[in-house]
Amino acid sequence: MEKLIIEGSRELVGQVTMSGAKNAALPLIAATLLAPGTHELTNVPDLRDTRTILAIISELGCVWRRQDSTLFIDSTNVDYSEVSYDLVKTMRASVLVLGPLLTRLGRAKVSLPGGCAIGERPINFHIHGFERLGVHCTLEHGYVEAWRDTELRGSTIHFDIPSVTATENLLMASVLARGTTVLKNAAREPEIGNLIEMLTNMGGDIEGKGTDQLTIRGVSKLKAARTAIIPDRIETGTYLMAIAAAGGQATITGCQPRHLPALLDKLMEAGVEIDCGSNSIKVNMDSQRRKRLKGVDIKTMVYPGYPTDLQAQFMALMSLSSGICVIKETIFENRFMHVAELRRLGAHIRTEGNSAVVTGRGPAGLSGARVMATDLRASSSLVIAALAASGRTEISRIYHLERGYENLVDKLTGLGARVWKENE
Ligand code: EPU
């Protein structure tokens, strides 16, 4: 196993380019199962999670090749409908193949994802939605088994809570269904917009992109198409906060600032100087600004609210402020695993239920330590804290980071950070 070593307290300067979004790439790769032919996806990040979904679709019969960041996926011979525990246990998003398999083959058997480090994460909304379209579902021996006797039939589905992957699964299950499907209280994340764009390129008929009500008029056929993956807004937010925490002056390119409304607002309120272009963000955090960094409260919400996937990173940044802030996590019930690790670096954080109170220790308040990565975004908060901390930090279990951050070491090194990997 590898660990990450960071020698902190160095300003970040220069330019860094963002990769395609992990959470858009996963559903778009799954959507290639819907129609035979060779699909072309551009700007696909090469990550542990994208490799996992590619391993899954290969098992189902797809053949793919990568040329730089473009993937060519031939899904002509999809004939297998089962995904084993070994693949699902490493990535919950594997359930994204359920919708396309039900459409294409009329059946699917996918290992039920268990709970994970951030919460229980059930899939009842997915199942309920499929049943509304006429699918039979059973949960036995740790597997979800779903099948249809006839073609899928359009229906109205109301989600209790907007769920990102449930919305995506139902979009993929209804695009070829007979009649019209309406998804109410649907999630509105930009990654869902990207999936709608791909399904539309394939010949689907979907209305309501960007809103919480999606109307899908079933079409009789889809064709393979070419679609670009949107830039990763969570990676962008992570680098923004790394620069704000460590100080310096740097430009993030290849990003979509309009996908980060809540974070940009909070960072500006805290005193980070930000200048947005249409595809770039310039951050200026000189030593005076670092000293004056204010404590600002956040509450995680569905999009366009503050993203839960950027909660841990904000906590790391707030540990360096000169104020106090309250961070409330409303999406997942157990997403404070990073707190104990941030404390090892010197952060003052108190938790009560789903709230954390962070008492900032100022820009020089953290110092290096040995810490452990617990999940993907928790790990990136440790990287941010380590970049700002004095001395050396060792982060173990970095396979979590490799699930979602492409070329992290090279990108940070390019900004002037001292960071490298070593064997444990
Ligand atoms: N929920 C249910 N039942 C369901 C589905 C969801 O109760 O059937 C609950 C969840 O437990 C949670 C809430 O609804 O409390 C929202 O969860 P959601 O379904 O939206 O999460 P997800 O689709 O499983 C995606 C991202 C996560 C991100 C969340 C929230 C992908 C592949 N994953 O997960 O990304 O945190 O939305 O924005 O898109 C990450 O990238 O690190 C990550 C965890």
CSV table of C-alpha atoms and ligand atoms in Angstrom, one decimal:
chain,number,residue,atom,x,y,z
A,1,MET,CA,0.0,0.0,0.0
A,2,GLU,CA,1.2,3.5,-0.7
A,3,LYS,CA,1.2,6.6,1.5
A,4,LEU,CA,1.4,10.3,0.6
A,5,ILE,CA,4.0,12.5,2.0
A,6,ILE,CA,3.5,16.3,2.1
A,7,GLU,CA,6.0,18.9,3.4
A,8,GLY,CA,3.7,21.8,3.9
A,9,SER,CA,3.7,25.5,4.5
A,10,ARG,CA,4.6,26.4,0.9
A,11,GLU,CA,2.5,28.7,-1.2
A,12,LEU,CA,0.8,27.3,-4.3
A,13,VAL,CA,1.5,29.3,-7.5
A,14,GLY,CA,1.0,28.8,-11.3
A,15,GLN,CA,-1.7,27.0,-13.2
A,16,VAL,CA,-3.5,23.7,-12.8
A,17,THR,CA,-6.0,22.1,-15.3
A,18,MET,CA,-9.0,20.2,-14.1
A,19,SER,CA,-10.0,16.7,-15.3
A,20,GLY,CA,-13.4,15.4,-16.4
A,21,ALA,CA,-15.9,14.8,-13.6
A,22,LYS,CA,-15.8,11.3,-12.0
A,23,ASN,CA,-19.5,11.5,-11.1
A,24,ALA,CA,-20.5,12.3,-14.7
A,25,ALA,CA,-18.1,9.8,-16.2
A,26,LEU,CA,-19.7,6.9,-14.2
A,27,PRO,CA,-23.3,7.3,-15.4
A,28,LEU,CA,-22.2,8.2,-18.9
A,29,ILE,CA,-20.1,5.0,-19.2
A,30,ALA,CA,-23.1,3.0,-17.9
A,31,ALA,CA,-25.3,4.7,-20.4
A,32,THR,CA,-23.3,3.2,-23.3
A,33,LEU,CA,-25.0,-0.1,-22.4
A,34,LEU,CA,-28.3,1.3,-23.7
A,35,ALA,CA,-27.6,1.2,-27.4
A,36,PRO,CA,-25.4,-1.0,-29.6
A,37,GLY,CA,-22.6,0.6,-31.5
A,38,THR,CA,-19.4,2.5,-30.7
A,39,HIS,CA,-19.8,5.4,-28.3
A,40,GLU,CA,-17.2,8.1,-27.9
A,41,LEU,CA,-16.8,9.8,-24.6
A,42,THR,CA,-14.2,12.7,-24.3
A,43,ASN,CA,-12.5,14.2,-21.3
A,44,VAL,CA,-12.9,11.0,-19.3
A,45,PRO,CA,-10.7,10.9,-16.2
A,46,ASP,CA,-8.5,7.9,-15.6
A,47,LEU,CA,-9.3,7.0,-12.0
A,48,ARG,CA,-9.8,3.9,-9.9
A,49,ASP,CA,-13.6,4.4,-10.1
A,50,THR,CA,-13.7,4.8,-13.8
A,51,ARG,CA,-11.6,1.7,-14.2
A,52,THR,CA,-14.0,-0.2,-12.0
A,53,ILE,CA,-17.1,0.8,-14.1
A,54,LEU,CA,-15.1,-0.1,-17.2
A,55,ALA,CA,-14.3,-3.5,-15.7
A,56,ILE,CA,-18.0,-4.0,-15.0
A,57,ILE,CA,-19.2,-3.1,-18.5
A,58,SER,CA,-16.4,-5.4,-19.9
A,59,GLU,CA,-17.9,-8.2,-17.9
A,60,LEU,CA,-21.3,-7.4,-19.4
A,61,GLY,CA,-19.9,-7.7,-23.0
A,62,CYS,CA,-18.6,-4.2,-23.9
A,63,VAL,CA,-15.2,-3.7,-25.5
A,64,TRP,CA,-13.4,-0.4,-25.0
A,65,ARG,CA,-10.2,1.4,-25.7
A,66,ARG,CA,-8.7,4.6,-24.3
A,67,GLN,CA,-6.9,7.2,-26.4
A,68,ASP,CA,-5.6,9.9,-24.1
A,69,SER,CA,-8.8,11.1,-22.4
A,70,THR,CA,-11.2,9.7,-25.0
A,71,LEU,CA,-12.9,6.4,-24.5
A,72,PHE,CA,-14.3,4.4,-27.4
A,73,ILE,CA,-16.8,1.9,-26.0
A,74,ASP,CA,-18.4,-0.7,-28.3
A,75,SER,CA,-21.5,-2.1,-26.6
A,76,THR,CA,-22.8,-4.1,-29.6
A,77,ASN,CA,-22.5,-7.5,-27.8
A,78,VAL,CA,-23.9,-6.8,-24.3
A,79,ASP,CA,-25.3,-10.2,-23.3
A,80,TYR,CA,-24.6,-10.7,-19.6
A,81,SER,CA,-26.6,-9.1,-16.9
A,82,GLU,CA,-24.9,-9.9,-13.6
A,83,VAL,CA,-22.5,-7.8,-11.6
A,84,SER,CA,-20.7,-9.5,-8.7
A,85,TYR,CA,-20.0,-8.4,-5.2
A,86,ASP,CA,-16.2,-8.2,-5.8
A,87,LEU,CA,-16.8,-5.2,-8.1
A,88,VAL,CA,-19.7,-3.5,-6.3
A,89,LYS,CA,-18.0,-3.6,-2.9
A,90,THR,CA,-15.3,-1.3,-4.2
A,91,MET,CA,-17.7,1.2,-5.7
A,92,ARG,CA,-21.4,1.8,-4.8
A,93,ALA,CA,-22.0,3.6,-8.1
A,94,SER,CA,-21.9,0.2,-9.7
A,95,VAL,CA,-25.7,0.2,-9.2
A,96,LEU,CA,-25.8,2.6,-12.2
A,97,VAL,CA,-25.8,-0.4,-14.6
A,98,LEU,CA,-29.2,-1.5,-13.3
A,99,GLY,CA,-31.3,1.0,-15.3
A,100,PRO,CA,-29.5,0.4,-18.6
A,101,LEU,CA,-29.5,-3.4,-18.2
A,102,LEU,CA,-33.2,-3.5,-17.5
A,103,THR,CA,-33.8,-1.4,-20.7
A,104,ARG,CA,-31.4,-3.4,-22.9
A,105,LEU,CA,-31.7,-7.0,-21.7
A,106,GLY,CA,-34.9,-6.8,-19.6
A,107,ARG,CA,-33.1,-8.2,-16.5
A,108,ALA,CA,-30.2,-7.4,-14.2
A,109,LYS,CA,-28.7,-8.9,-11.1
A,110,VAL,CA,-26.4,-6.6,-9.2
A,111,SER,CA,-24.8,-7.1,-5.8
A,112,LEU,CA,-26.4,-4.9,-3.2
A,113,PRO,CA,-24.0,-2.2,-2.1
A,114,GLY,CA,-23.4,-2.3,1.6
A,115,GLY,CA,-23.1,0.8,3.9
A,116,CYS,CA,-19.9,2.8,3.5
A,117,ALA,CA,-17.7,5.1,5.5
A,118,ILE,CA,-20.1,8.1,5.0
A,119,GLY,CA,-23.4,6.4,5.8
A,120,GLU,CA,-25.9,3.7,5.2
A,121,ARG,CA,-26.8,4.7,1.7
A,122,PRO,CA,-29.8,2.6,0.8
A,123,ILE,CA,-31.1,2.2,-2.8
A,124,ASN,CA,-34.8,2.0,-2.0
A,125,PHE,CA,-35.5,5.1,-4.3
A,126,HIS,CA,-34.0,3.3,-7.3
A,127,ILE,CA,-36.0,0.1,-6.6
A,128,HIS,CA,-39.3,2.0,-6.0
A,129,GLY,CA,-38.8,3.9,-9.3
A,130,PHE,CA,-38.1,0.7,-11.3
A,131,GLU,CA,-41.2,-0.9,-9.9
A,132,ARG,CA,-43.3,2.1,-11.1
A,133,LEU,CA,-42.0,1.4,-14.6
A,134,GLY,CA,-43.3,-2.2,-14.3
A,135,VAL,CA,-40.1,-4.0,-13.1
A,136,HIS,CA,-40.2,-6.8,-10.6
A,137,CYS,CA,-37.4,-6.6,-8.0
A,138,THR,CA,-36.3,-9.0,-5.3
A,139,LEU,CA,-33.5,-8.6,-2.7
A,140,GLU,CA,-32.0,-12.0,-1.9
A,141,HIS,CA,-28.6,-13.3,-0.8
A,142,GLY,CA,-27.1,-9.8,-1.0
A,143,TYR,CA,-28.2,-9.2,-4.6
A,144,VAL,CA,-30.8,-7.0,-6.2
A,145,GLU,CA,-32.5,-9.0,-8.9
A,146,ALA,CA,-34.7,-7.0,-11.3
A,147,TRP,CA,-36.6,-8.1,-14.5
A,148,ARG,CA,-39.4,-7.1,-16.7
A,149,ASP,CA,-42.0,-9.4,-18.4
A,150,THR,CA,-42.9,-6.9,-21.1
A,151,GLU,CA,-41.5,-3.5,-22.2
A,152,LEU,CA,-41.0,-0.8,-19.6
A,153,ARG,CA,-44.0,1.5,-19.2
A,154,GLY,CA,-43.8,5.3,-18.5
A,155,SER,CA,-45.0,6.5,-15.1
A,156,THR,CA,-44.8,9.4,-12.7
A,157,ILE,CA,-42.2,8.9,-10.0
A,158,HIS,CA,-41.9,11.2,-7.0
A,159,PHE,CA,-38.6,11.0,-5.0
A,160,ASP,CA,-38.9,11.5,-1.3
A,161,ILE,CA,-35.4,13.2,-1.3
A,162,PRO,CA,-33.6,14.2,-4.5
A,163,SER,CA,-31.1,11.4,-5.2
A,164,VAL,CA,-28.3,11.8,-7.8
A,165,THR,CA,-27.8,8.2,-8.8
A,166,ALA,CA,-31.5,7.3,-8.5
A,167,THR,CA,-32.4,10.1,-10.8
A,168,GLU,CA,-29.7,8.9,-13.3
A,169,ASN,CA,-30.9,5.3,-13.1
A,170,LEU,CA,-34.5,6.2,-13.7
A,171,LEU,CA,-33.5,8.4,-16.6
A,172,MET,CA,-31.7,5.5,-18.2
A,173,ALA,CA,-34.6,3.1,-17.5
A,174,SER,CA,-37.3,5.4,-18.9
A,175,VAL,CA,-35.6,6.7,-22.1
A,176,LEU,CA,-36.8,3.7,-24.1
A,177,ALA,CA,-39.9,3.0,-22.1
A,178,ARG,CA,-43.3,3.1,-23.7
A,179,GLY,CA,-45.1,6.4,-23.0
A,180,THR,CA,-44.0,9.3,-20.9
A,181,THR,CA,-42.2,9.2,-17.5
A,182,VAL,CA,-42.2,12.2,-15.2
A,183,LEU,CA,-39.5,12.3,-12.4
A,184,LYS,CA,-40.6,14.7,-9.7
A,185,ASN,CA,-38.3,16.1,-7.0
A,186,ALA,CA,-35.4,14.9,-9.2
A,187,ALA,CA,-31.8,15.9,-8.3
A,188,ARG,CA,-30.5,18.8,-10.4
A,189,GLU,CA,-26.7,18.3,-10.2
A,190,PRO,CA,-24.7,19.3,-13.3
A,191,GLU,CA,-23.7,15.6,-13.7
A,192,ILE,CA,-27.3,14.8,-14.4
A,193,GLY,CA,-27.4,17.5,-17.0
A,194,ASN,CA,-24.4,15.8,-18.6
A,195,LEU,CA,-26.3,12.5,-18.7
A,196,ILE,CA,-29.3,14.1,-20.2
A,197,GLU,CA,-27.0,15.7,-22.9
A,198,MET,CA,-25.7,12.2,-23.7
A,199,LEU,CA,-29.1,10.6,-23.9
A,200,THR,CA,-30.3,13.4,-26.1
A,201,ASN,CA,-27.3,13.0,-28.4
A,202,MET,CA,-28.3,9.3,-28.6
A,203,GLY,CA,-31.8,10.2,-29.7
A,204,GLY,CA,-33.7,10.4,-26.4
A,205,ASP,CA,-36.4,13.0,-25.7
A,206,ILE,CA,-36.0,14.6,-22.3
A,207,GLU,CA,-37.3,17.9,-21.1
A,208,GLY,CA,-36.5,19.8,-17.9
A,209,LYS,CA,-32.7,19.7,-17.7
A,210,GLY,CA,-31.5,21.6,-14.7
A,211,THR,CA,-34.9,21.5,-12.9
A,212,ASP,CA,-36.4,19.2,-10.4
A,213,GLN,CA,-39.0,17.8,-12.8
A,214,LEU,CA,-37.8,15.8,-15.8
A,215,THR,CA,-40.2,14.6,-18.5
A,216,ILE,CA,-39.0,11.7,-20.5
A,217,ARG,CA,-40.9,10.8,-23.6
A,218,GLY,CA,-40.0,7.2,-24.5
A,219,VAL,CA,-38.4,6.7,-28.0
A,220,SER,CA,-38.2,3.4,-29.9
A,221,LYS,CA,-34.5,3.4,-30.6
A,222,LEU,CA,-31.3,5.0,-29.5
A,223,LYS,CA,-28.0,5.2,-31.3
A,224,ALA,CA,-24.3,5.4,-30.2
A,225,ALA,CA,-23.1,9.0,-29.9
A,226,ARG,CA,-20.2,11.3,-28.9
A,227,THR,CA,-20.4,13.3,-25.7
A,228,ALA,CA,-17.9,15.3,-23.7
A,229,ILE,CA,-17.7,14.8,-19.9
A,230,ILE,CA,-18.1,18.1,-18.0
A,231,PRO,CA,-15.2,19.3,-15.8
A,232,ASP,CA,-15.0,18.0,-12.3
A,233,ARG,CA,-16.6,20.6,-10.0
A,234,ILE,CA,-15.5,18.7,-6.8
A,235,GLU,CA,-11.9,18.5,-8.0
A,236,THR,CA,-12.1,22.3,-8.8
A,237,GLY,CA,-13.5,23.1,-5.4
A,238,THR,CA,-10.8,21.0,-3.8
A,239,TYR,CA,-7.9,22.9,-5.6
A,240,LEU,CA,-9.6,26.2,-4.8
A,241,MET,CA,-9.5,25.4,-1.2
A,242,ALA,CA,-6.0,24.0,-1.3
A,243,ILE,CA,-4.8,27.3,-2.8
A,244,ALA,CA,-6.8,29.3,-0.2
A,245,ALA,CA,-5.4,27.2,2.6
A,246,ALA,CA,-1.7,27.1,1.6
A,247,GLY,CA,-1.8,30.7,0.2
A,248,GLY,CA,-0.4,31.9,-3.1
A,249,GLN,CA,-1.7,33.0,-6.4
A,250,ALA,CA,-2.8,30.4,-8.9
A,251,THR,CA,-5.3,29.9,-11.8
A,252,ILE,CA,-7.5,26.8,-12.2
A,253,THR,CA,-8.3,26.2,-15.8
A,254,GLY,CA,-10.6,23.8,-17.7
A,255,CYS,CA,-13.3,24.2,-15.1
A,256,GLN,CA,-16.9,25.5,-15.0
A,257,PRO,CA,-17.2,28.2,-12.3
A,258,ARG,CA,-21.0,28.3,-12.8
A,259,HIS,CA,-21.2,24.8,-11.4
A,260,LEU,CA,-19.9,26.0,-8.0
A,261,PRO,CA,-22.3,28.8,-7.0
A,262,ALA,CA,-22.4,28.0,-3.3
A,263,LEU,CA,-18.7,27.4,-2.7
A,264,LEU,CA,-17.6,30.5,-4.6
A,265,ASP,CA,-20.0,32.6,-2.5
A,266,LYS,CA,-18.8,31.1,0.8
A,267,LEU,CA,-15.1,31.5,-0.1
A,268,MET,CA,-15.6,35.2,-1.1
A,269,GLU,CA,-17.5,35.7,2.1
A,270,ALA,CA,-14.5,34.3,4.0
A,271,GLY,CA,-12.2,36.7,2.3
A,272,VAL,CA,-10.6,34.6,-0.5
A,273,GLU,CA,-10.0,36.8,-3.6
A,274,ILE,CA,-11.5,35.0,-6.6
A,275,ASP,CA,-11.8,36.1,-10.2
A,276,CYS,CA,-13.9,33.9,-12.4
A,277,GLY,CA,-13.6,33.7,-16.2
A,278,SER,CA,-15.9,31.5,-18.3
A,279,ASN,CA,-13.6,28.4,-17.9
A,280,SER,CA,-11.1,29.5,-15.3
A,281,ILE,CA,-10.8,30.7,-11.7
A,282,LYS,CA,-8.0,32.8,-10.4
A,283,VAL,CA,-7.3,32.7,-6.7
A,284,ASN,CA,-5.3,35.2,-4.8
A,285,MET,CA,-4.5,34.5,-1.2
A,286,ASP,CA,-1.6,36.6,0.0
A,287,SER,CA,-0.3,36.5,3.6
A,288,GLN,CA,-2.5,39.4,4.7
A,289,ARG,CA,-5.6,37.7,3.4
A,290,ARG,CA,-4.7,34.4,5.0
A,291,LYS,CA,-4.4,36.2,8.4
A,292,ARG,CA,-7.8,37.8,7.9
A,293,LEU,CA,-9.6,34.6,6.8
A,294,LYS,CA,-13.1,34.7,8.4
A,295,GLY,CA,-15.1,31.8,9.8
A,296,VAL,CA,-18.2,31.2,7.6
A,297,ASP,CA,-21.0,28.7,8.3
A,298,ILE,CA,-22.1,26.1,5.8
A,299,LYS,CA,-24.9,23.6,5.5
A,300,THR,CA,-24.7,20.9,2.9
A,301,MET,CA,-27.7,20.7,0.6
A,302,VAL,CA,-28.6,19.2,-2.7
A,303,TYR,CA,-27.5,21.2,-5.8
A,304,PRO,CA,-27.4,24.2,-6.1
A,305,GLY,CA,-26.8,24.3,-2.4
A,306,TYR,CA,-23.4,23.7,-0.8
A,307,PRO,CA,-22.2,20.2,-1.9
A,308,THR,CA,-21.6,17.5,0.7
A,309,ASP,CA,-18.6,16.4,-1.4
A,310,LEU,CA,-16.8,19.7,-0.5
A,311,GLN,CA,-17.7,19.7,3.2
A,312,ALA,CA,-14.6,18.0,4.5
A,313,GLN,CA,-12.3,20.3,2.5
A,314,PHE,CA,-14.1,23.4,3.8
A,315,MET,CA,-13.6,22.2,7.3
A,316,ALA,CA,-9.8,21.9,6.7
A,317,LEU,CA,-9.8,25.5,5.4
A,318,MET,CA,-11.8,26.8,8.3
A,319,SER,CA,-9.3,25.3,10.7
A,320,LEU,CA,-6.9,27.9,9.4
A,321,SER,CA,-9.3,30.9,9.8
A,322,SER,CA,-9.3,33.5,12.5
A,323,GLY,CA,-12.9,32.9,13.5
A,324,ILE,CA,-15.5,30.2,14.4
A,325,CYS,CA,-17.8,28.4,12.1
A,326,VAL,CA,-20.6,25.8,12.2
A,327,ILE,CA,-20.7,23.1,9.5
A,328,LYS,CA,-23.9,21.2,9.2
A,329,GLU,CA,-24.0,18.0,7.2
A,330,THR,CA,-27.6,17.2,6.0
A,331,ILE,CA,-27.0,14.7,3.2
A,332,PHE,CA,-25.1,11.8,4.9
A,333,GLU,CA,-25.4,10.8,8.5
A,334,ASN,CA,-21.8,9.8,9.1
A,335,ARG,CA,-19.7,12.2,7.1
A,336,PHE,CA,-17.3,13.5,9.8
A,337,MET,CA,-14.7,10.8,9.7
A,338,HIS,CA,-12.1,13.4,8.8
A,339,VAL,CA,-12.6,15.3,12.1
A,340,ALA,CA,-10.4,13.0,14.2
A,341,GLU,CA,-7.7,13.0,11.6
A,342,LEU,CA,-7.8,16.8,11.2
A,343,ARG,CA,-7.5,17.1,15.0
A,344,ARG,CA,-4.2,15.1,14.7
A,345,LEU,CA,-2.9,18.0,12.6
A,346,GLY,CA,-3.9,20.5,15.3
A,347,ALA,CA,-7.4,21.5,14.2
A,348,HIS,CA,-9.9,22.5,16.9
A,349,ILE,CA,-13.2,20.9,16.0
A,350,ARG,CA,-16.1,19.8,18.2
A,351,THR,CA,-19.0,17.7,16.8
A,352,GLU,CA,-22.5,17.3,18.0
A,353,GLY,CA,-24.8,15.1,15.9
A,354,ASN,CA,-24.6,16.3,12.3
A,355,SER,CA,-23.0,19.6,13.2
A,356,ALA,CA,-19.3,20.5,13.7
A,357,VAL,CA,-18.0,23.7,15.3
A,358,VAL,CA,-14.6,24.7,14.0
A,359,THR,CA,-12.5,27.2,16.0
A,360,GLY,CA,-9.9,28.5,13.5
A,361,ARG,CA,-6.3,28.4,14.6
A,362,GLY,CA,-5.0,31.0,12.2
A,363,PRO,CA,-2.9,30.4,9.1
A,364,ALA,CA,0.0,28.9,11.1
A,365,GLY,CA,-2.1,26.9,13.4
A,366,LEU,CA,-1.7,23.4,11.9
A,367,SER,CA,1.4,21.1,12.1
A,368,GLY,CA,2.3,17.9,10.3
A,369,ALA,CA,1.4,14.4,11.6
A,370,ARG,CA,0.7,10.9,10.5
A,371,VAL,CA,-3.0,10.5,9.5
A,372,MET,CA,-5.2,8.0,7.8
A,373,ALA,CA,-7.5,8.5,4.8
A,374,THR,CA,-11.0,7.2,5.5
A,375,ASP,CA,-13.0,8.0,2.3
A,376,LEU,CA,-12.4,9.9,-0.9
A,377,ARG,CA,-13.4,13.5,0.2
A,378,ALA,CA,-12.1,13.1,3.8
A,379,SER,CA,-8.7,12.3,2.3
A,380,SER,CA,-8.7,15.4,0.2
A,381,SER,CA,-9.4,17.5,3.3
A,382,LEU,CA,-6.2,16.0,4.9
A,383,VAL,CA,-4.2,16.9,1.8
A,384,ILE,CA,-5.5,20.5,2.1
A,385,ALA,CA,-4.6,20.7,5.8
A,386,ALA,CA,-1.2,19.1,5.2
A,387,LEU,CA,-0.4,21.6,2.4
A,388,ALA,CA,-0.9,24.5,4.9
A,389,ALA,CA,0.6,22.7,8.0
A,390,SER,CA,4.2,23.2,9.1
A,391,GLY,CA,6.4,20.2,8.8
A,392,ARG,CA,5.7,16.7,7.3
A,393,THR,CA,2.4,14.9,7.0
A,394,GLU,CA,2.1,11.2,6.1
A,395,ILE,CA,-1.3,10.2,4.8
A,396,SER,CA,-1.9,6.4,4.6
A,397,ARG,CA,-4.5,4.5,2.6
A,398,ILE,CA,-4.3,6.8,-0.3
A,399,TYR,CA,-6.2,4.4,-2.6
A,400,HIS,CA,-9.2,6.4,-1.4
A,401,LEU,CA,-7.8,9.5,-3.1
A,402,GLU,CA,-7.0,7.6,-6.3
A,403,ARG,CA,-10.7,6.9,-6.7
A,404,GLY,CA,-11.5,10.5,-7.5
A,405,TYR,CA,-8.4,12.7,-8.1
A,406,GLU,CA,-6.5,12.3,-11.4
A,407,ASN,CA,-2.8,12.9,-11.2
A,408,LEU,CA,-3.0,14.6,-7.8
A,409,VAL,CA,0.7,14.4,-7.1
A,410,ASP,CA,1.7,15.8,-10.5
A,411,LYS,CA,-0.9,18.6,-10.3
A,412,LEU,CA,0.1,19.7,-6.8
A,413,THR,CA,3.8,19.5,-7.7
A,414,GLY,CA,3.1,21.7,-10.7
A,415,LEU,CA,1.8,24.3,-8.3
A,416,GLY,CA,5.0,24.2,-6.3
A,417,ALA,CA,3.9,21.8,-3.5
A,418,ARG,CA,6.4,19.2,-2.0
A,419,VAL,CA,4.4,16.0,-2.3
A,420,TRP,CA,5.3,12.5,-3.2
A,421,LYS,CA,4.2,8.8,-2.7
A,422,GLU,CA,6.1,6.2,-0.8
A,423,ASN,CA,5.4,2.5,0.0
A,424,GLU,CA,4.0,1.9,3.4
B,1,EPU,N1,-31.0,7.9,-0.3
B,1,EPU,C1,-31.9,7.0,0.2
B,1,EPU,N2,-32.4,6.1,-0.7
B,1,EPU,C2,-31.9,5.9,-2.0
B,1,EPU,C3,-31.0,6.8,-2.5
B,1,EPU,C4,-30.5,7.8,-1.6
B,1,EPU,O1,-32.3,7.2,1.3
B,1,EPU,O2,-32.4,5.0,-2.7
B,1,EPU,C5,-30.5,9.0,0.5
B,1,EPU,C6,-29.0,8.8,0.8
B,1,EPU,O3,-28.7,7.9,1.9
B,1,EPU,C7,-28.6,10.2,1.1
B,1,EPU,C8,-29.4,11.1,0.1
B,1,EPU,O4,-30.5,10.2,-0.2
B,1,EPU,O5,-28.9,10.6,2.4
B,1,EPU,C9,-28.8,11.5,-1.1
B,1,EPU,O6,-28.0,10.5,-1.7
B,1,EPU,P1,-27.8,10.4,-3.2
B,1,EPU,O7,-28.6,9.2,-3.7
B,1,EPU,O8,-28.0,11.6,-3.9
B,1,EPU,O9,-26.2,10.0,-3.3
B,1,EPU,P2,-25.6,9.0,-4.4
B,1,EPU,O10,-26.3,9.2,-5.7
B,1,EPU,O11,-25.4,7.7,-3.8
B,1,EPU,C10,-24.0,10.8,-5.4
B,1,EPU,C11,-22.5,10.9,-5.6
B,1,EPU,C12,-21.8,11.1,-4.2
B,1,EPU,C13,-22.4,12.4,-3.6
B,1,EPU,C14,-23.9,12.3,-3.5
B,1,EPU,C15,-24.6,13.5,-3.0
B,1,EPU,C16,-22.1,9.6,-7.6
B,1,EPU,C17,-21.5,8.4,-8.2
B,1,EPU,N3,-22.0,9.7,-6.3
B,1,EPU,O12,-24.2,9.6,-4.6
B,1,EPU,O13,-20.4,11.3,-4.5
B,1,EPU,O14,-21.8,12.5,-2.3
B,1,EPU,O15,-24.5,12.0,-4.8
B,1,EPU,O16,-24.3,14.6,-3.8
B,1,EPU,O17,-22.6,10.5,-8.3
B,1,EPU,C18,-18.1,11.2,-4.0
B,1,EPU,O18,-17.9,11.5,-5.2
B,1,EPU,O19,-17.2,11.2,-3.1
B,1,EPU,C19,-19.5,10.8,-3.6
B,1,EPU,C20,-19.7,10.2,-2.4
